[in-house]
PDB file of C-alpha atoms in Angstrom:
ATOM      1  CA  UNK H   1     -33.790-154.286 -54.833  1.00  0.00           C
ATOM      2  CA  UNK H   2     -33.091-157.227 -57.081  1.00  0.00           C
ATOM      3  CA  UNK H   3     -34.848-160.566 -57.367  1.00  0.00           C
ATOM      4  CA  UNK H   4     -32.846-163.607 -58.400  1.00  0.00           C
ATOM      5  CA  UNK H   5     -34.739-166.834 -59.106  1.00  0.00           C
ATOM      6  CA  UNK H   6     -32.645-169.967 -59.678  1.00  0.00           C
ATOM      7  CA  UNK H   7     -34.002-173.366 -60.748  1.00  0.00           C
ATOM      8  CA  UNK H   8     -37.337-172.761 -59.014  1.00  0.00           C
ATOM      9  CA  UNK H   9     -39.704-175.730 -58.844  1.00  0.00           C
ATOM     10  CA  UNK H  10     -43.043-176.353 -57.187  1.00  0.00           C
ATOM     11  CA  UNK H  11     -44.640-179.744 -57.398  1.00  0.00           C
ATOM     12  CA  UNK H  12     -48.070-180.703 -56.043  1.00  0.00           C
ATOM     13  CA  UNK H  13     -48.289-184.513 -55.926  1.00  0.00           C
ATOM     14  CA  UNK H  14     -47.905-185.455 -59.603  1.00  0.00           C
ATOM     15  CA  UNK H  15     -48.358-181.925 -61.023  1.00  0.00           C
ATOM     16  CA  UNK H  16     -45.459-179.564 -61.735  1.00  0.00           C
ATOM     17  CA  UNK H  17     -46.868-176.074 -61.147  1.00  0.00           C
ATOM     18  CA  UNK H  18     -43.462-174.435 -61.714  1.00  0.00           C
ATOM     19  CA  UNK H  19     -40.697-176.304 -63.510  1.00  0.00           C
ATOM     20  CA  UNK H  20     -37.070-175.141 -63.376  1.00  0.00           C
ATOM     21  CA  UNK H  21     -37.733-171.397 -63.610  1.00  0.00           C
ATOM     22  CA  UNK H  22     -34.769-169.009 -63.523  1.00  0.00           C
ATOM     23  CA  UNK H  23     -34.648-165.260 -64.056  1.00  0.00           C
ATOM     24  CA  UNK H  24     -33.298-162.052 -62.561  1.00  0.00           C
ATOM     25  CA  UNK H  25     -35.072-158.758 -62.043  1.00  0.00           C
ATOM     26  CA  UNK H  26     -32.819-155.754 -61.545  1.00  0.00           C
ATOM     27  CA  UNK H  27     -33.777-152.546 -59.777  1.00  0.00           C
ATOM     28  CA  UNK H  28     -35.904-150.305 -61.970  1.00  0.00           C
ATOM     29  CA  UNK H  29     -37.070-153.176 -64.155  1.00  0.00           C
ATOM     30  CA  UNK H  30     -40.596-154.096 -65.042  1.00  0.00           C
ATOM     31  CA  UNK H  31     -41.280-157.649 -66.114  1.00  0.00           C
ATOM     32  CA  UNK H  32     -44.359-159.658 -66.837  1.00  0.00           C
ATOM     33  CA  UNK H  33     -44.983-163.342 -66.376  1.00  0.00           C
ATOM     34  CA  UNK H  34     -47.181-164.346 -69.292  1.00  0.00           C
ATOM     35  CA  UNK H  35     -48.869-167.618 -69.944  1.00  0.00           C
ATOM     36  CA  UNK H  36     -52.162-169.469 -69.914  1.00  0.00           C
ATOM     37  CA  UNK H  37     -54.219-170.149 -66.812  1.00  0.00           C
ATOM     38  CA  UNK H  38     -52.622-172.778 -64.600  1.00  0.00           C
ATOM     39  CA  UNK H  39     -49.061-172.337 -65.846  1.00  0.00           C
ATOM     40  CA  UNK H  40     -47.633-171.266 -62.456  1.00  0.00           C
ATOM     41  CA  UNK H  41     -47.624-167.461 -62.537  1.00  0.00           C
ATOM     42  CA  UNK H  42     -49.495-167.015 -59.235  1.00  0.00           C
ATOM     43  CA  UNK H  43     -47.544-169.875 -57.637  1.00  0.00           C
ATOM     44  CA  UNK H  44     -44.290-168.145 -58.628  1.00  0.00           C
ATOM     45  CA  UNK H  45     -45.459-164.882 -57.052  1.00  0.00           C
ATOM     46  CA  UNK H  46     -46.396-166.803 -53.900  1.00  0.00           C
ATOM     47  CA  UNK H  47     -42.878-168.239 -53.713  1.00  0.00           C
ATOM     48  CA  UNK H  48     -41.318-164.792 -54.250  1.00  0.00           C
ATOM     49  CA  UNK H  49     -43.420-163.509 -51.325  1.00  0.00           C
ATOM     50  CA  UNK H  50     -42.385-166.448 -49.163  1.00  0.00           C
ATOM     51  CA  UNK H  51     -45.998-167.632 -48.861  1.00  0.00           C
ATOM     52  CA  UNK H  52     -45.385-170.893 -50.732  1.00  0.00           C
ATOM     53  CA  UNK H  53     -42.344-173.060 -50.088  1.00  0.00           C
ATOM     54  CA  UNK H  54     -40.609-174.161 -53.284  1.00  0.00           C
ATOM     55  CA  UNK H  55     -40.088-177.886 -53.827  1.00  0.00           C
ATOM     56  CA  UNK H  56     -36.573-176.897 -54.892  1.00  0.00           C
ATOM     57  CA  UNK H  57     -34.686-173.865 -56.118  1.00  0.00           C
ATOM     58  CA  UNK H  58     -33.871-170.489 -54.636  1.00  0.00           C
ATOM     59  CA  UNK H  59     -35.580-167.110 -54.358  1.00  0.00           C
ATOM     60  CA  UNK H  60     -33.102-164.408 -53.358  1.00  0.00           C
ATOM     61  CA  UNK H  61     -34.111-160.799 -52.882  1.00  0.00           C
ATOM     62  CA  UNK H  62     -31.176-158.430 -52.526  1.00  0.00           C
ATOM     63  CA  UNK H  63     -28.969-161.487 -52.121  1.00  0.00           C
ATOM     64  CA  UNK H  64     -31.014-162.863 -49.212  1.00  0.00           C
ATOM     65  CA  UNK H  65     -33.050-166.050 -49.330  1.00  0.00           C
ATOM     66  CA  UNK H  66     -36.763-165.358 -48.748  1.00  0.00           C
ATOM     67  CA  UNK H  67     -37.172-168.749 -47.034  1.00  0.00           C
ATOM     68  CA  UNK H  68     -35.052-167.598 -44.097  1.00  0.00           C
ATOM     69  CA  UNK H  69     -37.559-166.160 -41.597  1.00  0.00           C
ATOM     70  CA  UNK H  70     -35.277-163.309 -40.441  1.00  0.00           C
ATOM     71  CA  UNK H  71     -34.662-162.298 -44.057  1.00  0.00           C
ATOM     72  CA  UNK H  72     -38.364-162.618 -44.940  1.00  0.00           C
ATOM     73  CA  UNK H  73     -39.500-160.125 -42.307  1.00  0.00           C
ATOM     74  CA  UNK H  74     -37.023-157.448 -43.446  1.00  0.00           C
ATOM     75  CA  UNK H  75     -37.644-158.102 -47.135  1.00  0.00           C
ATOM     76  CA  UNK H  76     -41.444-158.043 -46.841  1.00  0.00           C
ATOM     77  CA  UNK H  77     -41.347-154.558 -45.285  1.00  0.00           C
ATOM     78  CA  UNK H  78     -40.208-153.312 -48.700  1.00  0.00           C
ATOM     79  CA  UNK H  79     -42.580-155.365 -50.856  1.00  0.00           C
ATOM     80  CA  UNK H  80     -46.288-155.293 -51.532  1.00  0.00           C
ATOM     81  CA  UNK H  81     -48.657-157.073 -53.879  1.00  0.00           C
ATOM     82  CA  UNK H  82     -52.116-157.196 -55.364  1.00  0.00           C
ATOM     83  CA  UNK H  83     -53.999-160.362 -56.223  1.00  0.00           C
ATOM     84  CA  UNK H  84     -57.631-160.963 -57.133  1.00  0.00           C
ATOM     85  CA  UNK H  85     -57.411-164.156 -55.079  1.00  0.00           C
ATOM     86  CA  UNK H  86     -56.950-162.326 -51.760  1.00  0.00           C
ATOM     87  CA  UNK H  87     -59.775-160.183 -50.438  1.00  0.00           C
ATOM     88  CA  UNK H  88     -59.579-157.262 -48.056  1.00  0.00           C
ATOM     89  CA  UNK H  89     -61.662-157.492 -44.859  1.00  0.00           C
ATOM     90  CA  UNK H  90     -65.254-156.983 -46.058  1.00  0.00           C
ATOM     91  CA  UNK H  91     -66.635-155.431 -42.876  1.00  0.00           C
ATOM     92  CA  UNK H  92     -64.074-152.619 -42.803  1.00  0.00           C
ATOM     93  CA  UNK H  93     -64.544-149.450 -44.803  1.00  0.00           C
ATOM     94  CA  UNK H  94     -62.101-148.499 -47.543  1.00  0.00           C
ATOM     95  CA  UNK H  95     -60.543-145.949 -45.205  1.00  0.00           C
ATOM     96  CA  UNK H  96     -60.296-148.479 -42.346  1.00  0.00           C
ATOM     97  CA  UNK H  97     -58.678-151.084 -44.600  1.00  0.00           C
ATOM     98  CA  UNK H  98     -56.035-148.628 -45.766  1.00  0.00           C
ATOM     99  CA  UNK H  99     -55.466-147.515 -42.180  1.00  0.00           C
ATOM    100  CA  UNK H 100     -54.938-151.104 -40.972  1.00  0.00           C
ATOM    101  CA  UNK H 101     -52.484-151.918 -43.765  1.00  0.00           C
ATOM    102  CA  UNK H 102     -50.701-148.607 -43.289  1.00  0.00           C
ATOM    103  CA  UNK H 103     -50.227-149.440 -39.610  1.00  0.00           C
ATOM    104  CA  UNK H 104     -48.932-152.909 -40.512  1.00  0.00           C
ATOM    105  CA  UNK H 105     -46.241-151.263 -42.637  1.00  0.00           C
ATOM    106  CA  UNK H 106     -45.575-148.442 -40.109  1.00  0.00           C
ATOM    107  CA  UNK H 107     -46.350-145.801 -42.738  1.00  0.00           C
ATOM    108  CA  UNK H 108     -45.446-142.303 -41.589  1.00  0.00           C
ATOM    109  CA  UNK H 109     -47.978-139.513 -42.203  1.00  0.00           C
ATOM    110  CA  UNK H 110     -50.567-142.235 -42.744  1.00  0.00           C
ATOM    111  CA  UNK H 111     -53.611-139.968 -43.037  1.00  0.00           C
ATOM    112  CA  UNK H 112     -51.880-137.923 -45.742  1.00  0.00           C
ATOM    113  CA  UNK H 113     -50.816-141.099 -47.587  1.00  0.00           C
ATOM    114  CA  UNK H 114     -54.367-142.506 -47.465  1.00  0.00           C
ATOM    115  CA  UNK H 115     -55.831-139.208 -48.688  1.00  0.00           C
ATOM    116  CA  UNK H 116     -53.334-139.156 -51.559  1.00  0.00           C
ATOM    117  CA  UNK H 117     -54.104-142.741 -52.633  1.00  0.00           C
ATOM    118  CA  UNK H 118     -57.853-142.144 -52.383  1.00  0.00           C
ATOM    119  CA  UNK H 119     -57.504-139.094 -54.602  1.00  0.00           C
ATOM    120  CA  UNK H 120     -55.100-140.703 -57.106  1.00  0.00           C
ATOM    121  CA  UNK H 121     -57.257-143.821 -57.517  1.00  0.00           C
ATOM    122  CA  UNK H 122     -60.586-141.954 -57.460  1.00  0.00           C
ATOM    123  CA  UNK H 123     -61.886-143.668 -54.322  1.00  0.00           C
ATOM    124  CA  UNK H 124     -63.471-140.556 -52.749  1.00  0.00           C
ATOM    125  CA  UNK H 125     -67.087-141.545 -53.408  1.00  0.00           C
ATOM    126  CA  UNK H 126     -66.822-144.759 -51.429  1.00  0.00           C
ATOM    127  CA  UNK H 127     -64.014-144.243 -48.922  1.00  0.00           C
ATOM    128  CA  UNK H 128     -66.493-144.697 -46.040  1.00  0.00           C
ATOM    129  CA  UNK H 129     -68.309-147.706 -47.524  1.00  0.00           C
ATOM    130  CA  UNK H 130     -67.591-151.240 -46.370  1.00  0.00           C
ATOM    131  CA  UNK H 131     -65.315-153.053 -48.777  1.00  0.00           C
ATOM    132  CA  UNK H 132     -67.782-155.965 -48.984  1.00  0.00           C
ATOM    133  CA  UNK H 133     -70.381-153.615 -50.499  1.00  0.00           C
ATOM    134  CA  UNK H 134     -68.174-152.542 -53.429  1.00  0.00           C
ATOM    135  CA  UNK H 135     -68.213-153.738 -57.021  1.00  0.00           C
ATOM    136  CA  UNK H 136     -65.367-155.970 -58.224  1.00  0.00           C
ATOM    137  CA  UNK H 137     -63.676-153.067 -59.985  1.00  0.00           C
ATOM    138  CA  UNK H 138     -63.946-150.823 -56.918  1.00  0.00           C
ATOM    139  CA  UNK H 139     -62.499-153.592 -54.726  1.00  0.00           C
ATOM    140  CA  UNK H 140     -59.564-153.935 -57.115  1.00  0.00           C
ATOM    141  CA  UNK H 141     -58.876-150.202 -56.926  1.00  0.00           C
ATOM    142  CA  UNK H 142     -58.875-150.446 -53.116  1.00  0.00           C
ATOM    143  CA  UNK H 143     -56.500-153.432 -53.347  1.00  0.00           C
ATOM    144  CA  UNK H 144     -54.262-151.379 -55.617  1.00  0.00           C
ATOM    145  CA  UNK H 145     -54.266-148.567 -53.032  1.00  0.00           C
ATOM    146  CA  UNK H 146     -53.392-151.148 -50.354  1.00  0.00           C
ATOM    147  CA  UNK H 147     -50.488-152.375 -52.471  1.00  0.00           C
ATOM    148  CA  UNK H 148     -49.078-148.846 -52.745  1.00  0.00           C
ATOM    149  CA  UNK H 149     -49.580-147.839 -49.075  1.00  0.00           C
ATOM    150  CA  UNK H 150     -45.941-148.481 -48.106  1.00  0.00           C
ATOM    151  CA  UNK H 151     -44.285-147.103 -51.273  1.00  0.00           C
ATOM    152  CA  UNK H 152     -42.862-150.560 -51.970  1.00  0.00           C
ATOM    153  CA  UNK H 153     -39.506-151.076 -53.629  1.00  0.00           C
ATOM    154  CA  UNK H 154     -40.928-154.225 -55.205  1.00  0.00           C
ATOM    155  CA  UNK H 155     -44.551-154.361 -56.287  1.00  0.00           C
ATOM    156  CA  UNK H 156     -45.920-157.715 -57.403  1.00  0.00           C
ATOM    157  CA  UNK H 157     -49.111-157.527 -59.432  1.00  0.00           C
ATOM    158  CA  UNK H 158     -51.136-160.676 -60.035  1.00  0.00           C
ATOM    159  CA  UNK H 159     -53.771-159.885 -62.673  1.00  0.00           C
ATOM    160  CA  UNK H 160     -53.740-156.201 -61.666  1.00  0.00           C
ATOM    161  CA  UNK H 161     -56.287-155.005 -64.217  1.00  0.00           C
ATOM    162  CA  UNK H 162     -58.903-157.714 -63.568  1.00  0.00           C
ATOM    163  CA  UNK H 163     -62.360-156.110 -63.204  1.00  0.00           C
ATOM    164  CA  UNK H 164     -61.038-152.580 -63.690  1.00  0.00           C
ATOM    165  CA  UNK H 165     -62.744-150.253 -66.117  1.00  0.00           C
ATOM    166  CA  UNK H 166     -60.481-149.263 -69.046  1.00  0.00           C
ATOM    167  CA  UNK H 167     -59.811-145.718 -67.751  1.00  0.00           C
ATOM    168  CA  UNK H 168     -58.643-146.999 -64.354  1.00  0.00           C
ATOM    169  CA  UNK H 169     -56.653-149.837 -65.950  1.00  0.00           C
ATOM    170  CA  UNK H 170     -54.691-147.218 -67.896  1.00  0.00           C
ATOM    171  CA  UNK H 171     -53.723-145.419 -64.647  1.00  0.00           C
TER     172      UNK H 171
END
């Protein structure tokens, strides 16, 4: 999949959160949006996901505009994300959270996929604990597992190593 951003802008009243941003991400690429707090990185990711409507500009994924609802549904099946600003349901266990998200993405062999993610991200010791009872770093590892549940073609990571211990951040 490719992402093509052209002249993307997001304005909130008198504040330009994103100002005339253009770039292309080709399949197999890894890019990073770098900048200080408040410069529009998270807003840009929100527009790529179709969660925030741009003031102007275009977000095309595989040549299809994310703002078109029919396109968005098909595109979002192949995308996932992690953000420290979005929490998983606190009253569900780690296993239950992964199960719910796996069902949302129609993941085949879901139990096997969950077991694999739990093993790979060292979540075994708390797979049956409620997410609300976990430390910040543990919650981030669960969010990372959630973001990988559907083997996404595009993975958007917003501050992916926040609150992770150095060994897990290196994973």
